[in-house]
Amino acid sequence: MAAQRLDGRACATEVEADLLGRVSALKAQNIEPHLAVIIVGDDPASHVYVNSKIKTCARLGIRSTHISLPVSEKESTLKQHIQDLNNAEDVHGILVQSPLPNHMDEEAITDLIAPEKDVDGFHPQNLGRLVQGRTNGMLPCTPSGVLRMLRWANIDLEGKRAVVVGRSRIVGMPAALLLAARGADATVTVAHSRTQELEAVCKEADILVAAVGRPDMVKPSWVKPGAVVVDVGINRVDDATRERGWRLAGDVDPGVAEVASWLSPVPGGVGPMTIAMLMENTVRAAELVHDR
Ligand code: NDP
């Protein structure tokens, strides 16, 4: 039996419908939610991501400011932009698109963003709150999108065995923390490149989250029949049959659909949820200013 589709686009549409109402309520109080996005360099994929964030802002009535800096820009200039945006009362969210050029220290840049404007949820204060089990702050967008999509599909997590493959600061680790947090209550294993017998570890999972960056790595034989599989991976692979010469592939082999009960597609799964959660964090940041 083919797995049901964990449809991130449909879930994101519902999140957006809710946000439209919240944006109107803020505007009625003369507050216009405002996201500032900074991009450094000319990586084509990063520009596609930024444009799609800006388009979503426009659709929801969120104001956006787009700052594009050349790849040779000094780190001190980027830092000055962040300080200015931290000080700007009408800016509620600040996002610095990753990756940054090699001469810039991504962690130092993240540390500089005011935690209450850190709509990516990567600031140590926001990640620290998550470690403490305080899940009402700025949560990292991709992992919180994964959890929202699972809840939307009414997937029961309590007491279930979850395996997260990947332990990055941005995706894997916060996803594991959210799955283990009170309210979600899964029993979580974090796997990574040094994990032994990864296939056997994955096969124990009721909920399997793949956040690795290796196309089609998780094979049907790695998946317990009936498991829920979330594919976070976004990988470009060569494909001569496409006009552009490439296609997107997830970290999960599409054949897993024959074994799993639910599977998120790539594209159309976690990707749209990441943007929806970014929008939600921005609206929330604006609401919090108002509540202060
Ligand atoms: P990172 O490269 O930061 O982390 C990858 C993780 O996978 C690491 O923890 C690494 O282990 C682990 N890993 C690598 N190779 C293996 C292996 N052979 N076996 C087991 N584990 C392995 O990537 P990100 O977390 O930033 O992203 C992961 C994927 O998610 C990428 O495809 C990325 O494009 C995608 N992504 C998608 C988003 C979305 O919106 N859908 C948003 C962000 C990312 P170790 O720590 O030991 O090196």
Short mmCIF file of C-alpha atoms and ligand atoms in Angstrom, two decimals:
data_model
loop_
_atom_site.label_atom_id
_atom_site.label_comp_id
_atom_site.label_asym_id
_atom_site.label_seq_id
_atom_site.Cartn_x
_atom_site.Cartn_y
_atom_site.Cartn_z
CA MET A 1 0.00 0.00 0.00
CA ALA A 2 1.34 3.42 -0.91
CA ALA A 3 2.04 5.85 1.93
CA GLN A 4 -0.22 8.83 2.53
CA ARG A 5 1.31 12.12 1.49
CA LEU A 6 2.46 14.42 4.30
CA ASP A 7 1.46 17.42 2.27
CA GLY A 8 3.51 20.40 3.44
CA ARG A 9 1.93 22.70 0.87
CA ALA A 10 -1.59 22.01 2.16
CA CYS A 11 -0.51 22.43 5.77
CA ALA A 12 1.38 25.66 4.95
CA THR A 13 -1.76 27.03 3.24
CA GLU A 14 -3.67 26.55 6.51
CA VAL A 15 -0.91 28.23 8.51
CA GLU A 16 -0.98 31.16 6.07
CA ALA A 17 -4.76 31.51 6.36
CA ASP A 18 -4.39 31.88 10.13
CA LEU A 19 -1.54 34.38 9.70
CA LEU A 20 -3.62 36.60 7.38
CA GLY A 21 -6.05 37.18 10.26
CA ARG A 22 -3.24 37.90 12.72
CA VAL A 23 -1.58 40.36 10.32
CA SER A 24 -4.90 42.20 9.89
CA ALA A 25 -5.34 42.37 13.66
CA LEU A 26 -1.86 43.87 14.02
CA LYS A 27 -2.47 46.37 11.23
CA ALA A 28 -5.68 47.45 12.94
CA GLN A 29 -3.40 48.51 15.80
CA ASN A 30 -1.03 50.30 13.41
CA ILE A 31 1.63 47.59 13.57
CA GLU A 32 2.93 46.32 10.25
CA PRO A 33 4.93 43.09 10.69
CA HIS A 34 8.28 43.65 9.00
CA LEU A 35 10.93 41.11 8.04
CA ALA A 36 14.44 42.12 6.93
CA VAL A 37 16.34 39.57 4.86
CA ILE A 38 20.06 39.94 4.20
CA ILE A 39 21.81 37.91 1.53
CA VAL A 40 25.53 38.00 0.84
CA GLY A 41 26.91 36.80 -2.50
CA ASP A 42 25.29 35.35 -5.59
CA ASP A 43 24.59 31.69 -4.82
CA PRO A 44 21.62 31.00 -7.15
CA ALA A 45 19.83 28.59 -4.78
CA SER A 46 20.04 31.11 -1.91
CA HIS A 47 18.57 33.84 -4.11
CA VAL A 48 15.69 31.51 -5.03
CA TYR A 49 15.01 30.88 -1.30
CA VAL A 50 15.15 34.58 -0.45
CA ASN A 51 12.82 35.51 -3.32
CA SER A 52 10.32 32.94 -2.25
CA LYS A 53 10.40 34.27 1.34
CA ILE A 54 9.84 37.80 0.08
CA LYS A 55 6.97 36.69 -2.18
CA THR A 56 5.31 34.94 0.76
CA CYS A 57 5.64 38.13 2.85
CA ALA A 58 3.88 40.07 0.11
CA ARG A 59 1.06 37.50 -0.04
CA LEU A 60 0.48 37.80 3.71
CA GLY A 61 0.73 41.59 3.95
CA ILE A 62 4.05 41.39 5.81
CA ARG A 63 6.44 44.18 4.89
CA SER A 64 9.85 42.99 3.76
CA THR A 65 13.22 44.64 3.28
CA HIS A 66 15.73 42.89 1.07
CA ILE A 67 19.41 43.75 1.56
CA SER A 68 21.74 42.17 -0.98
CA LEU A 69 25.50 42.48 -0.38
CA PRO A 70 28.32 41.48 -2.74
CA VAL A 71 30.31 38.32 -1.97
CA SER A 72 33.40 40.46 -1.28
CA GLU A 73 31.62 42.55 1.38
CA LYS A 74 33.47 43.01 4.69
CA GLU A 75 32.08 41.18 7.69
CA SER A 76 32.07 44.47 9.59
CA THR A 77 29.60 45.93 7.05
CA LEU A 78 27.23 42.99 7.51
CA LYS A 79 27.51 43.43 11.29
CA GLN A 80 26.66 47.12 10.97
CA HIS A 81 23.53 46.26 8.97
CA ILE A 82 22.47 43.86 11.72
CA GLN A 83 23.07 46.46 14.45
CA ASP A 84 21.00 48.98 12.49
CA LEU A 85 18.16 46.48 12.06
CA ASN A 86 18.36 45.53 15.76
CA ASN A 87 17.88 49.21 16.59
CA ALA A 88 15.10 49.84 14.06
CA GLU A 89 11.84 49.84 15.99
CA ASP A 90 9.77 49.06 12.91
CA VAL A 91 11.72 45.87 12.08
CA HIS A 92 10.41 42.75 13.84
CA GLY A 93 12.39 39.95 12.22
CA ILE A 94 15.95 39.67 10.87
CA LEU A 95 17.15 36.78 8.73
CA VAL A 96 20.65 36.33 7.32
CA GLN A 97 20.49 33.80 4.49
CA SER A 98 22.87 30.87 4.83
CA PRO A 99 25.47 30.03 3.60
CA LEU A 100 27.67 33.08 4.12
CA PRO A 101 30.97 33.48 2.24
CA ASN A 102 33.94 31.67 3.84
CA HIS A 103 35.51 34.85 5.20
CA MET A 104 32.47 35.43 7.43
CA ASP A 105 31.82 33.73 10.76
CA GLU A 106 28.22 32.51 10.59
CA GLU A 107 27.95 31.82 14.33
CA ALA A 108 29.25 35.27 15.28
CA ILE A 109 26.71 36.82 12.93
CA THR A 110 23.86 34.79 14.44
CA ASP A 111 24.96 35.81 17.94
CA LEU A 112 24.61 39.46 16.97
CA ILE A 113 20.93 39.33 16.01
CA ALA A 114 18.66 40.51 18.82
CA PRO A 115 17.07 37.28 20.18
CA GLU A 116 13.55 38.75 19.96
CA LYS A 117 14.12 39.46 16.23
CA ASP A 118 15.83 36.11 15.53
CA VAL A 119 13.05 34.67 13.37
CA ASP A 120 15.34 31.83 12.22
CA GLY A 121 15.51 30.66 15.85
CA PHE A 122 19.28 30.04 15.69
CA HIS A 123 20.45 32.49 18.37
CA PRO A 124 22.01 30.67 21.36
CA GLN A 125 19.37 32.19 23.64
CA ASN A 126 16.54 30.78 21.53
CA LEU A 127 18.20 27.36 21.10
CA GLY A 128 18.99 27.38 24.83
CA ARG A 129 15.33 27.93 25.66
CA LEU A 130 14.49 24.95 23.48
CA VAL A 131 17.00 22.79 25.37
CA GLN A 132 15.29 23.89 28.59
CA GLY A 133 11.99 22.62 27.18
CA ARG A 134 10.56 26.14 26.71
CA THR A 135 8.95 25.67 23.31
CA ASN A 136 7.02 28.96 23.27
CA GLY A 137 9.90 31.08 21.91
CA MET A 138 11.40 31.58 18.46
CA LEU A 139 11.77 27.99 17.25
CA PRO A 140 13.98 27.04 14.29
CA CYS A 141 11.72 27.04 11.24
CA THR A 142 12.49 23.69 9.58
CA PRO A 143 12.20 21.52 12.72
CA SER A 144 9.11 23.36 13.95
CA GLY A 145 7.63 22.93 10.46
CA VAL A 146 8.21 19.18 10.71
CA LEU A 147 6.40 19.02 14.05
CA ARG A 148 3.52 21.19 12.80
CA MET A 149 3.06 18.97 9.77
CA LEU A 150 2.99 15.82 11.94
CA ARG A 151 0.35 17.39 14.21
CA TRP A 152 -1.67 18.57 11.21
CA ALA A 153 -1.81 14.96 9.97
CA ASN A 154 -2.92 13.84 13.47
CA ILE A 155 0.09 11.61 13.86
CA ASP A 156 0.43 10.44 17.42
CA LEU A 157 3.97 10.91 18.74
CA GLU A 158 3.53 10.08 22.42
CA GLY A 159 5.78 7.23 23.48
CA LYS A 160 6.71 6.49 19.87
CA ARG A 161 10.29 5.73 18.85
CA ALA A 162 11.63 8.55 16.72
CA VAL A 163 14.95 8.48 14.90
CA VAL A 164 16.43 11.70 13.52
CA VAL A 165 19.26 11.17 11.04
CA GLY A 166 21.40 14.32 11.20
CA ARG A 167 22.53 16.41 14.17
CA SER A 168 22.98 19.89 12.70
CA ARG A 169 22.34 22.99 14.79
CA ILE A 170 19.76 24.09 12.22
CA VAL A 171 17.73 20.94 11.60
CA GLY A 172 18.64 17.60 13.18
CA MET A 173 19.37 18.57 16.78
CA PRO A 174 16.43 20.98 17.26
CA ALA A 175 14.12 18.45 15.54
CA ALA A 176 15.21 15.83 18.08
CA LEU A 177 14.62 18.25 20.97
CA LEU A 178 11.14 19.13 19.71
CA LEU A 179 10.20 15.46 19.26
CA ALA A 180 11.37 14.70 22.81
CA ALA A 181 9.77 17.81 24.37
CA ARG A 182 6.77 17.59 26.66
CA GLY A 183 3.64 17.56 24.55
CA ALA A 184 5.30 15.62 21.72
CA ASP A 185 6.74 12.97 24.07
CA ALA A 186 8.52 10.75 21.57
CA THR A 187 11.54 8.65 22.58
CA VAL A 188 14.30 9.98 20.37
CA THR A 189 17.53 8.63 18.91
CA VAL A 190 19.87 11.00 17.05
CA ALA A 191 21.96 9.36 14.33
CA HIS A 192 24.86 10.91 12.42
CA SER A 193 27.83 10.06 10.23
CA ARG A 194 29.52 8.03 13.00
CA THR A 195 26.44 5.97 13.84
CA GLN A 196 27.02 2.26 13.51
CA GLU A 197 24.46 0.07 11.77
CA LEU A 198 22.41 3.05 10.66
CA GLU A 199 20.02 0.85 8.70
CA ALA A 200 19.11 -1.15 11.83
CA VAL A 201 18.73 2.04 13.89
CA CYS A 202 16.38 3.52 11.28
CA LYS A 203 14.38 0.32 11.10
CA GLU A 204 13.42 0.71 14.79
CA ALA A 205 11.73 4.03 14.12
CA ASP A 206 8.00 4.65 14.23
CA ILE A 207 8.84 8.21 13.15
CA LEU A 208 11.89 8.64 10.92
CA VAL A 209 13.22 12.12 10.12
CA ALA A 210 15.98 12.27 7.50
CA ALA A 211 18.04 15.50 7.53
CA VAL A 212 21.33 14.46 6.00
CA GLY A 213 21.87 16.06 2.60
CA ARG A 214 22.47 12.79 0.69
CA PRO A 215 20.06 12.07 -2.14
CA ASP A 216 17.87 8.97 -1.73
CA MET A 217 19.99 7.65 1.15
CA VAL A 218 17.17 6.09 3.20
CA LYS A 219 16.15 2.93 1.35
CA PRO A 220 12.86 1.01 1.63
CA SER A 221 14.67 -1.80 3.48
CA TRP A 222 15.65 0.72 6.25
CA VAL A 223 12.03 1.53 7.10
CA LYS A 224 9.73 -0.32 9.48
CA PRO A 225 6.45 -1.14 7.71
CA GLY A 226 3.89 1.51 8.64
CA ALA A 227 6.45 4.05 9.88
CA VAL A 228 5.98 7.79 9.35
CA VAL A 229 8.85 9.20 7.28
CA VAL A 230 9.72 12.90 7.04
CA ASP A 231 12.19 13.82 4.32
CA VAL A 232 13.93 17.11 5.11
CA GLY A 233 16.63 16.75 2.44
CA ILE A 234 16.82 19.09 -0.52
CA ASN A 235 19.49 17.91 -2.96
CA ARG A 236 20.14 18.91 -6.54
CA VAL A 237 20.94 15.86 -8.67
CA ASP A 238 21.90 15.78 -12.34
CA ASP A 239 19.05 14.76 -14.61
CA ALA A 240 19.63 14.92 -18.35
CA THR A 241 15.92 14.30 -19.02
CA ARG A 242 15.09 17.73 -17.56
CA GLU A 243 15.54 20.88 -19.61
CA ARG A 244 17.49 22.55 -16.78
CA GLY A 245 19.69 19.46 -16.38
CA TRP A 246 18.86 18.76 -12.73
CA ARG A 247 16.05 17.87 -10.38
CA LEU A 248 15.47 18.03 -6.65
CA ALA A 249 15.80 14.86 -4.61
CA GLY A 250 15.18 14.26 -0.93
CA ASP A 251 17.26 12.16 1.46
CA VAL A 252 14.67 9.38 1.19
CA ASP A 253 14.38 6.98 -1.74
CA PRO A 254 10.88 7.44 -3.24
CA GLY A 255 10.45 3.63 -3.02
CA VAL A 256 9.96 4.13 0.75
CA ALA A 257 6.36 5.09 -0.13
CA GLU A 258 5.70 1.36 -0.56
CA VAL A 259 6.65 0.65 3.07
CA ALA A 260 5.79 3.76 5.10
CA SER A 261 2.31 4.83 6.26
CA TRP A 262 3.11 8.51 5.65
CA LEU A 263 5.86 10.15 3.60
CA SER A 264 6.58 13.83 2.99
CA PRO A 265 7.32 14.63 -0.66
CA VAL A 266 10.31 16.60 -1.99
CA PRO A 267 9.47 19.19 -3.16
CA GLY A 268 6.20 20.07 -1.44
CA GLY A 269 6.84 18.68 2.04
CA VAL A 270 9.11 20.30 4.60
CA GLY A 271 10.20 23.16 2.27
CA PRO A 272 6.87 25.06 2.27
CA MET A 273 6.54 24.45 6.02
CA THR A 274 9.92 26.10 6.66
CA ILE A 275 8.74 29.30 4.99
CA ALA A 276 5.36 29.17 6.76
CA MET A 277 7.10 28.89 10.14
CA LEU A 278 9.36 31.83 9.25
CA MET A 279 6.25 33.90 8.55
CA GLU A 280 4.70 32.75 11.81
CA ASN A 281 7.83 33.70 13.76
CA THR A 282 7.78 37.16 12.13
CA VAL A 283 4.13 37.74 13.01
CA ARG A 284 4.77 36.46 16.52
CA ALA A 285 7.75 38.81 16.92
CA ALA A 286 5.48 41.72 15.94
CA GLU A 287 2.76 40.57 18.36
CA LEU A 288 5.28 40.31 21.19
CA VAL A 289 6.42 43.91 20.65
CA HIS A 290 2.80 44.97 20.94
CA ASP A 291 2.27 42.90 24.11
CA ARG A 292 5.33 44.29 25.86
P1 NDP B 1 24.35 19.47 7.60
O1 NDP B 1 25.32 19.15 6.52
O2 NDP B 1 24.61 20.63 8.51
O3 NDP B 1 24.14 18.18 8.53
C1 NDP B 1 24.01 16.91 7.96
C2 NDP B 1 23.95 15.89 9.07
O4 NDP B 1 23.87 14.60 8.45
C3 NDP B 1 25.18 15.87 9.96
O5 NDP B 1 24.81 15.74 11.30
C4 NDP B 1 25.96 14.64 9.47
O6 NDP B 1 26.65 13.97 10.49
C5 NDP B 1 24.84 13.74 9.00
N1 NDP B 1 25.34 12.80 7.98
C6 NDP B 1 26.08 13.07 6.88
N2 NDP B 1 26.35 11.95 6.20
C7 NDP B 1 25.78 10.95 6.90
C8 NDP B 1 25.72 9.54 6.72
N3 NDP B 1 26.30 8.95 5.69
N4 NDP B 1 25.06 8.82 7.64
C9 NDP B 1 24.46 9.41 8.69
N5 NDP B 1 24.47 10.73 8.92
C10 NDP B 1 25.13 11.49 8.03
O7 NDP B 1 22.95 19.64 6.87
P2 NDP B 1 21.59 20.36 7.37
O8 NDP B 1 21.15 19.77 8.64
O9 NDP B 1 21.73 21.83 7.25
O10 NDP B 1 20.60 19.91 6.18
C11 NDP B 1 20.27 18.56 5.96
C12 NDP B 1 19.44 18.45 4.70
O11 NDP B 1 18.24 19.20 4.87
C13 NDP B 1 20.10 19.05 3.44
O12 NDP B 1 19.68 18.30 2.31
C14 NDP B 1 19.51 20.44 3.36
O13 NDP B 1 19.50 20.95 2.04
C15 NDP B 1 18.11 20.16 3.84
N6 NDP B 1 17.44 21.33 4.40
C16 NDP B 1 16.14 21.50 4.04
C17 NDP B 1 15.42 22.54 4.53
C18 NDP B 1 14.00 22.67 4.13
O14 NDP B 1 13.43 23.74 4.23
N7 NDP B 1 13.37 21.59 3.67
C19 NDP B 1 16.02 23.55 5.41
C20 NDP B 1 17.37 23.24 5.82
C21 NDP B 1 18.05 22.16 5.30
P3 NDP B 1 27.92 14.60 11.27
O15 NDP B 1 27.35 15.58 12.24
O16 NDP B 1 28.55 13.42 11.92
O17 NDP B 1 28.77 15.25 10.22
#
